[in-house]
JSON list of C-alpha atoms in Angstrom, two decimals:
[
{"chain": "A", "resi": 277, "resn": "MET", "atom": "CA", "xyz": [2.97, -40.80, -110.82]},
{"chain": "A", "resi": 278, "resn": "LYS", "atom": "CA", "xyz": [4.90, -37.74, -112.05]},
{"chain": "A", "resi": 279, "resn": "LEU", "atom": "CA", "xyz": [3.46, -35.73, -109.20]},
{"chain": "A", "resi": 280, "resn": "LEU", "atom": "CA", "xyz": [4.54, -38.35, -106.72]},
{"chain": "A", "resi": 281, "resn": "ASP", "atom": "CA", "xyz": [7.94, -38.47, -108.43]},
{"chain": "A", "resi": 282, "resn": "THR", "atom": "CA", "xyz": [8.37, -34.74, -108.02]},
{"chain": "A", "resi": 283, "resn": "LEU", "atom": "CA", "xyz": [7.19, -34.81, -104.42]},
{"chain": "A", "resi": 284, "resn": "THR", "atom": "CA", "xyz": [9.54, -37.60, -103.42]},
{"chain": "A", "resi": 285, "resn": "GLY", "atom": "CA", "xyz": [12.48, -36.55, -105.44]},
{"chain": "A", "resi": 286, "resn": "GLY", "atom": "CA", "xyz": [12.34, -39.43, -107.94]},
{"chain": "A", "resi": 287, "resn": "TYR", "atom": "CA", "xyz": [11.67, -42.20, -105.47]},
{"chain": "A", "resi": 288, "resn": "ALA", "atom": "CA", "xyz": [8.02, -42.84, -106.41]},
{"chain": "A", "resi": 289, "resn": "SER", "atom": "CA", "xyz": [8.68, -46.15, -108.18]},
{"chain": "A", "resi": 290, "resn": "LEU", "atom": "CA", "xyz": [10.86, -47.28, -105.28]},
{"chain": "A", "resi": 291, "resn": "ILE", "atom": "CA", "xyz": [8.09, -46.43, -102.82]},
{"chain": "A", "resi": 292, "resn": "ALA", "atom": "CA", "xyz": [5.50, -48.21, -105.02]},
{"chain": "A", "resi": 293, "resn": "TYR", "atom": "CA", "xyz": [7.66, -51.33, -105.23]},
{"chain": "A", "resi": 294, "resn": "GLY", "atom": "CA", "xyz": [8.28, -51.15, -101.47]},
{"chain": "A", "resi": 295, "resn": "LEU", "atom": "CA", "xyz": [4.54, -50.93, -100.77]},
{"chain": "A", "resi": 296, "resn": "ALA", "atom": "CA", "xyz": [3.91, -53.88, -103.14]},
{"chain": "A", "resi": 297, "resn": "ALA", "atom": "CA", "xyz": [6.63, -55.90, -101.39]},
{"chain": "A", "resi": 298, "resn": "LEU", "atom": "CA", "xyz": [5.14, -54.94, -98.01]},
{"chain": "A", "resi": 299, "resn": "ALA", "atom": "CA", "xyz": [1.69, -56.07, -99.20]},
{"chain": "A", "resi": 300, "resn": "VAL", "atom": "CA", "xyz": [3.07, -59.39, -100.48]},
{"chain": "A", "resi": 301, "resn": "THR", "atom": "CA", "xyz": [5.00, -59.90, -97.23]},
{"chain": "A", "resi": 302, "resn": "ALA", "atom": "CA", "xyz": [1.86, -59.16, -95.19]},
{"chain": "A", "resi": 303, "resn": "ILE", "atom": "CA", "xyz": [-0.18, -61.63, -97.24]},
{"chain": "A", "resi": 304, "resn": "LEU", "atom": "CA", "xyz": [2.51, -64.30, -96.86]},
{"chain": "A", "resi": 305, "resn": "ALA", "atom": "CA", "xyz": [2.74, -63.66, -93.12]},
{"chain": "A", "resi": 306, "resn": "TRP", "atom": "CA", "xyz": [-1.04, -63.89, -92.74]},
{"chain": "A", "resi": 307, "resn": "THR", "atom": "CA", "xyz": [-1.08, -67.14, -94.77]},
{"chain": "A", "resi": 308, "resn": "TYR", "atom": "CA", "xyz": [1.76, -68.58, -92.68]},
{"chain": "A", "resi": 309, "resn": "HIS", "atom": "CA", "xyz": [0.00, -67.62, -89.44]},
{"chain": "A", "resi": 310, "resn": "ALA", "atom": "CA", "xyz": [-3.30, -69.11, -90.66]},
{"chain": "A", "resi": 311, "resn": "GLY", "atom": "CA", "xyz": [-1.52, -72.34, -91.63]},
{"chain": "A", "resi": 312, "resn": "ALA", "atom": "CA", "xyz": [0.28, -72.49, -88.30]},
{"chain": "A", "resi": 313, "resn": "ALA", "atom": "CA", "xyz": [-2.98, -71.93, -86.43]},
{"chain": "A", "resi": 314, "resn": "HIS", "atom": "CA", "xyz": [-4.61, -74.69, -88.48]},
{"chain": "A", "resi": 315, "resn": "THR", "atom": "CA", "xyz": [-1.69, -77.03, -87.78]},
{"chain": "A", "resi": 316, "resn": "ALA", "atom": "CA", "xyz": [-1.86, -76.19, -84.08]},
{"chain": "A", "resi": 317, "resn": "ALA", "atom": "CA", "xyz": [-5.58, -76.95, -84.10]},
{"chain": "A", "resi": 318, "resn": "ILE", "atom": "CA", "xyz": [-4.95, -80.31, -85.80]},
{"chain": "A", "resi": 319, "resn": "TRP", "atom": "CA", "xyz": [-2.25, -81.25, -83.29]},
{"chain": "A", "resi": 320, "resn": "GLN", "atom": "CA", "xyz": [-4.44, -80.12, -80.39]},
{"chain": "A", "resi": 321, "resn": "LEU", "atom": "CA", "xyz": [-7.24, -82.34, -81.69]},
{"chain": "A", "resi": 322, "resn": "LYS", "atom": "CA", "xyz": [-4.83, -85.28, -81.98]},
{"chain": "A", "resi": 323, "resn": "TYR", "atom": "CA", "xyz": [-3.57, -84.62, -78.46]},
{"chain": "A", "resi": 324, "resn": "ASP", "atom": "CA", "xyz": [-7.10, -84.41, -77.07]},
{"chain": "A", "resi": 325, "resn": "GLN", "atom": "CA", "xyz": [-8.05, -87.67, -78.81]},
{"chain": "A", "resi": 326, "resn": "ARG", "atom": "CA", "xyz": [-4.94, -89.33, -77.41]},
{"chain": "A", "resi": 327, "resn": "GLU", "atom": "CA", "xyz": [-5.75, -88.11, -73.91]},
{"chain": "A", "resi": 328, "resn": "VAL", "atom": "CA", "xyz": [-9.31, -89.47, -74.22]},
{"chain": "A", "resi": 329, "resn": "ALA", "atom": "CA", "xyz": [-7.94, -92.82, -75.41]},
{"chain": "A", "resi": 330, "resn": "ILE", "atom": "CA", "xyz": [-5.44, -92.95, -72.53]},
{"chain": "A", "resi": 331, "resn": "THR", "atom": "CA", "xyz": [-8.17, -92.10, -70.02]},
{"chain": "A", "resi": 332, "resn": "ALA", "atom": "CA", "xyz": [-10.45, -94.78, -71.47]},
{"chain": "A", "resi": 333, "resn": "ALA", "atom": "CA", "xyz": [-7.65, -97.37, -71.37]},
{"chain": "A", "resi": 334, "resn": "THR", "atom": "CA", "xyz": [-6.78, -96.39, -67.78]},
{"chain": "A", "resi": 335, "resn": "ASN", "atom": "CA", "xyz": [-10.40, -96.69, -66.68]},
{"chain": "A", "resi": 336, "resn": "ALA", "atom": "CA", "xyz": [-10.73, -100.05, -68.43]},
{"chain": "A", "resi": 337, "resn": "GLU", "atom": "CA", "xyz": [-7.58, -101.34, -66.71]},
{"chain": "A", "resi": 338, "resn": "ILE", "atom": "CA", "xyz": [-8.76, -100.10, -63.30]},
{"chain": "A", "resi": 339, "resn": "SER", "atom": "CA", "xyz": [-12.10, -101.81, -63.88]},
{"chain": "A", "resi": 340, "resn": "ARG", "atom": "CA", "xyz": [-10.37, -105.03, -64.96]},
{"chain": "A", "resi": 341, "resn": "GLN", "atom": "CA", "xyz": [-8.16, -104.97, -61.87]},
{"chain": "A", "resi": 342, "resn": "ALA", "atom": "CA", "xyz": [-11.15, -104.35, -59.61]},
{"chain": "A", "resi": 343, "resn": "GLN", "atom": "CA", "xyz": [-12.99, -107.30, -61.16]},
{"chain": "A", "resi": 344, "resn": "ALA", "atom": "CA", "xyz": [-9.91, -109.52, -60.86]},
{"chain": "A", "resi": 345, "resn": "ASN", "atom": "CA", "xyz": [-9.47, -108.50, -57.20]},
{"chain": "A", "resi": 346, "resn": "ALA", "atom": "CA", "xyz": [-13.14, -109.20, -56.49]},
{"chain": "A", "resi": 347, "resn": "GLN", "atom": "CA", "xyz": [-12.87, -112.64, -58.10]},
{"chain": "A", "resi": 348, "resn": "ALA", "atom": "CA", "xyz": [-9.68, -113.37, -56.16]},
{"chain": "A", "resi": 349, "resn": "LYS", "atom": "CA", "xyz": [-11.33, -112.35, -52.90]},
{"chain": "A", "resi": 350, "resn": "ALA", "atom": "CA", "xyz": [-14.35, -114.54, -53.67]},
{"chain": "A", "resi": 351, "resn": "ALA", "atom": "CA", "xyz": [-12.07, -117.50, -54.45]},
{"chain": "A", "resi": 352, "resn": "GLU", "atom": "CA", "xyz": [-10.10, -116.80, -51.28]},
{"chain": "A", "resi": 353, "resn": "ALA", "atom": "CA", "xyz": [-13.28, -116.72, -49.17]},
{"chain": "A", "resi": 354, "resn": "LYS", "atom": "CA", "xyz": [-14.45, -119.98, -50.75]},
{"chain": "A", "resi": 355, "resn": "ARG", "atom": "CA", "xyz": [-11.08, -121.63, -50.13]},
{"chain": "A", "resi": 356, "resn": "LEU", "atom": "CA", "xyz": [-11.03, -120.37, -46.53]},
{"chain": "A", "resi": 357, "resn": "ASP", "atom": "CA", "xyz": [-14.51, -121.83, -45.98]},
{"chain": "A", "resi": 358, "resn": "GLU", "atom": "CA", "xyz": [-13.35, -125.15, -47.44]},
{"chain": "A", "resi": 359, "resn": "LEU", "atom": "CA", "xyz": [-10.26, -125.16, -45.21]},
{"chain": "A", "resi": 360, "resn": "GLU", "atom": "CA", "xyz": [-12.32, -124.25, -42.16]},
{"chain": "A", "resi": 361, "resn": "ALA", "atom": "CA", "xyz": [-14.77, -127.09, -42.90]},
{"chain": "A", "resi": 362, "resn": "ALA", "atom": "CA", "xyz": [-11.89, -129.53, -43.42]},
{"chain": "A", "resi": 363, "resn": "ASN", "atom": "CA", "xyz": [-10.26, -128.33, -40.20]},
{"chain": "A", "resi": 364, "resn": "LYS", "atom": "CA", "xyz": [-13.50, -128.80, -38.25]},
{"chain": "A", "resi": 365, "resn": "ALA", "atom": "CA", "xyz": [-13.91, -132.29, -39.72]},
{"chain": "A", "resi": 366, "resn": "LEU", "atom": "CA", "xyz": [-10.32, -133.15, -38.81]},
{"chain": "A", "resi": 367, "resn": "GLU", "atom": "CA", "xyz": [-10.77, -131.79, -35.28]},
{"chain": "A", "resi": 368, "resn": "ALA", "atom": "CA", "xyz": [-13.97, -133.82, -34.89]},
{"chain": "A", "resi": 369, "resn": "HIS", "atom": "CA", "xyz": [-12.16, -136.94, -36.16]},
{"chain": "A", "resi": 370, "resn": "ILE", "atom": "CA", "xyz": [-9.25, -136.31, -33.77]},
{"chain": "A", "resi": 371, "resn": "LYS", "atom": "CA", "xyz": [-11.68, -135.83, -30.88]},
{"chain": "A", "resi": 372, "resn": "GLU", "atom": "CA", "xyz": [-13.46, -139.02, -31.81]},
{"chain": "A", "resi": 373, "resn": "LEU", "atom": "CA", "xyz": [-10.16, -140.90, -31.95]},
{"chain": "A", "resi": 374, "resn": "SER", "atom": "CA", "xyz": [-9.06, -139.36, -28.66]},
{"chain": "A", "resi": 375, "resn": "ASP", "atom": "CA", "xyz": [-12.30, -140.45, -27.04]},
{"chain": "A", "resi": 376, "resn": "GLU", "atom": "CA", "xyz": [-11.80, -143.95, -28.46]},
{"chain": "A", "resi": 377, "resn": "ALA", "atom": "CA", "xyz": [-8.22, -143.97, -27.18]},
{"chain": "A", "resi": 378, "resn": "ASN", "atom": "CA", "xyz": [-9.39, -142.90, -23.71]},
{"chain": "A", "resi": 379, "resn": "ALA", "atom": "CA", "xyz": [-12.02, -145.66, -23.76]},
{"chain": "A", "resi": 380, "resn": "ASP", "atom": "CA", "xyz": [-9.54, -148.29, -24.99]},
{"chain": "A", "resi": 381, "resn": "PRO", "atom": "CA", "xyz": [-8.88, -150.84, -22.29]},
{"chain": "A", "resi": 382, "resn": "ASP", "atom": "CA", "xyz": [-5.33, -151.32, -23.61]},
{"chain": "A", "resi": 383, "resn": "ARG", "atom": "CA", "xyz": [-4.36, -147.64, -23.42]},
{"chain": "A", "resi": 384, "resn": "ASP", "atom": "CA", "xyz": [-1.87, -148.15, -20.59]},
{"chain": "A", "resi": 385, "resn": "ARG", "atom": "CA", "xyz": [0.07, -150.88, -22.41]},
{"chain": "A", "resi": 386, "resn": "VAL", "atom": "CA", "xyz": [3.72, -150.29, -23.26]},
{"chain": "A", "resi": 387, "resn": "CYS", "atom": "CA", "xyz": [3.23, -150.95, -26.95]},
{"chain": "A", "resi": 388, "resn": "LEU", "atom": "CA", "xyz": [0.43, -150.07, -29.31]},
{"chain": "A", "resi": 389, "resn": "SER", "atom": "CA", "xyz": [-2.55, -152.34, -29.61]},
{"chain": "A", "resi": 390, "resn": "ASP", "atom": "CA", "xyz": [-4.16, -153.18, -32.93]},
{"chain": "A", "resi": 391, "resn": "ALA", "atom": "CA", "xyz": [-6.96, -150.66, -32.30]},
{"chain": "A", "resi": 392, "resn": "SER", "atom": "CA", "xyz": [-4.36, -147.95, -31.52]},
{"chain": "A", "resi": 393, "resn": "GLY", "atom": "CA", "xyz": [-2.50, -148.66, -34.74]},
{"chain": "A", "resi": 394, "resn": "LEU", "atom": "CA", "xyz": [-5.72, -148.44, -36.73]},
{"chain": "A", "resi": 395, "resn": "ARG", "atom": "CA", "xyz": [-6.60, -145.13, -35.08]},
{"chain": "A", "resi": 396, "resn": "ILE", "atom": "CA", "xyz": [-3.16, -143.71, -35.90]},
{"chain": "A", "resi": 397, "resn": "ASP", "atom": "CA", "xyz": [-3.42, -144.94, -39.50]},
{"chain": "A", "resi": 398, "resn": "SER", "atom": "CA", "xyz": [-6.86, -143.39, -39.93]},
{"chain": "A", "resi": 399, "resn": "VAL", "atom": "CA", "xyz": [-5.43, -139.89, -39.42]},
{"chain": "A", "resi": 400, "resn": "HIS", "atom": "CA", "xyz": [-3.39, -140.10, -42.62]}
]
């Protein structure tokens, strides 16, 4: 140390303390960086898990909506078939009543006959 003291003009202990402080600072910086990298990795993992959960929830909702739409379309088709059958039955009934009205001997009367009133009431 005396040799270093003579070479540096008495600053050997200052240089030694500076090097020790530099070494401690470097170790602290490396530890801080390692901790920050670890924290970043943890947050990245949390983010990735959150993204997977969001994607799964989105896909489940899309699937649920597709199933609900398919069920609604099936119910709509069934209801349309029922309405079409009811409409055909009503048209057949109206045609039958129209044919009866055309065959009614009292069709040219000014007022309604009993048979005409019954035909009108049967439409309700």
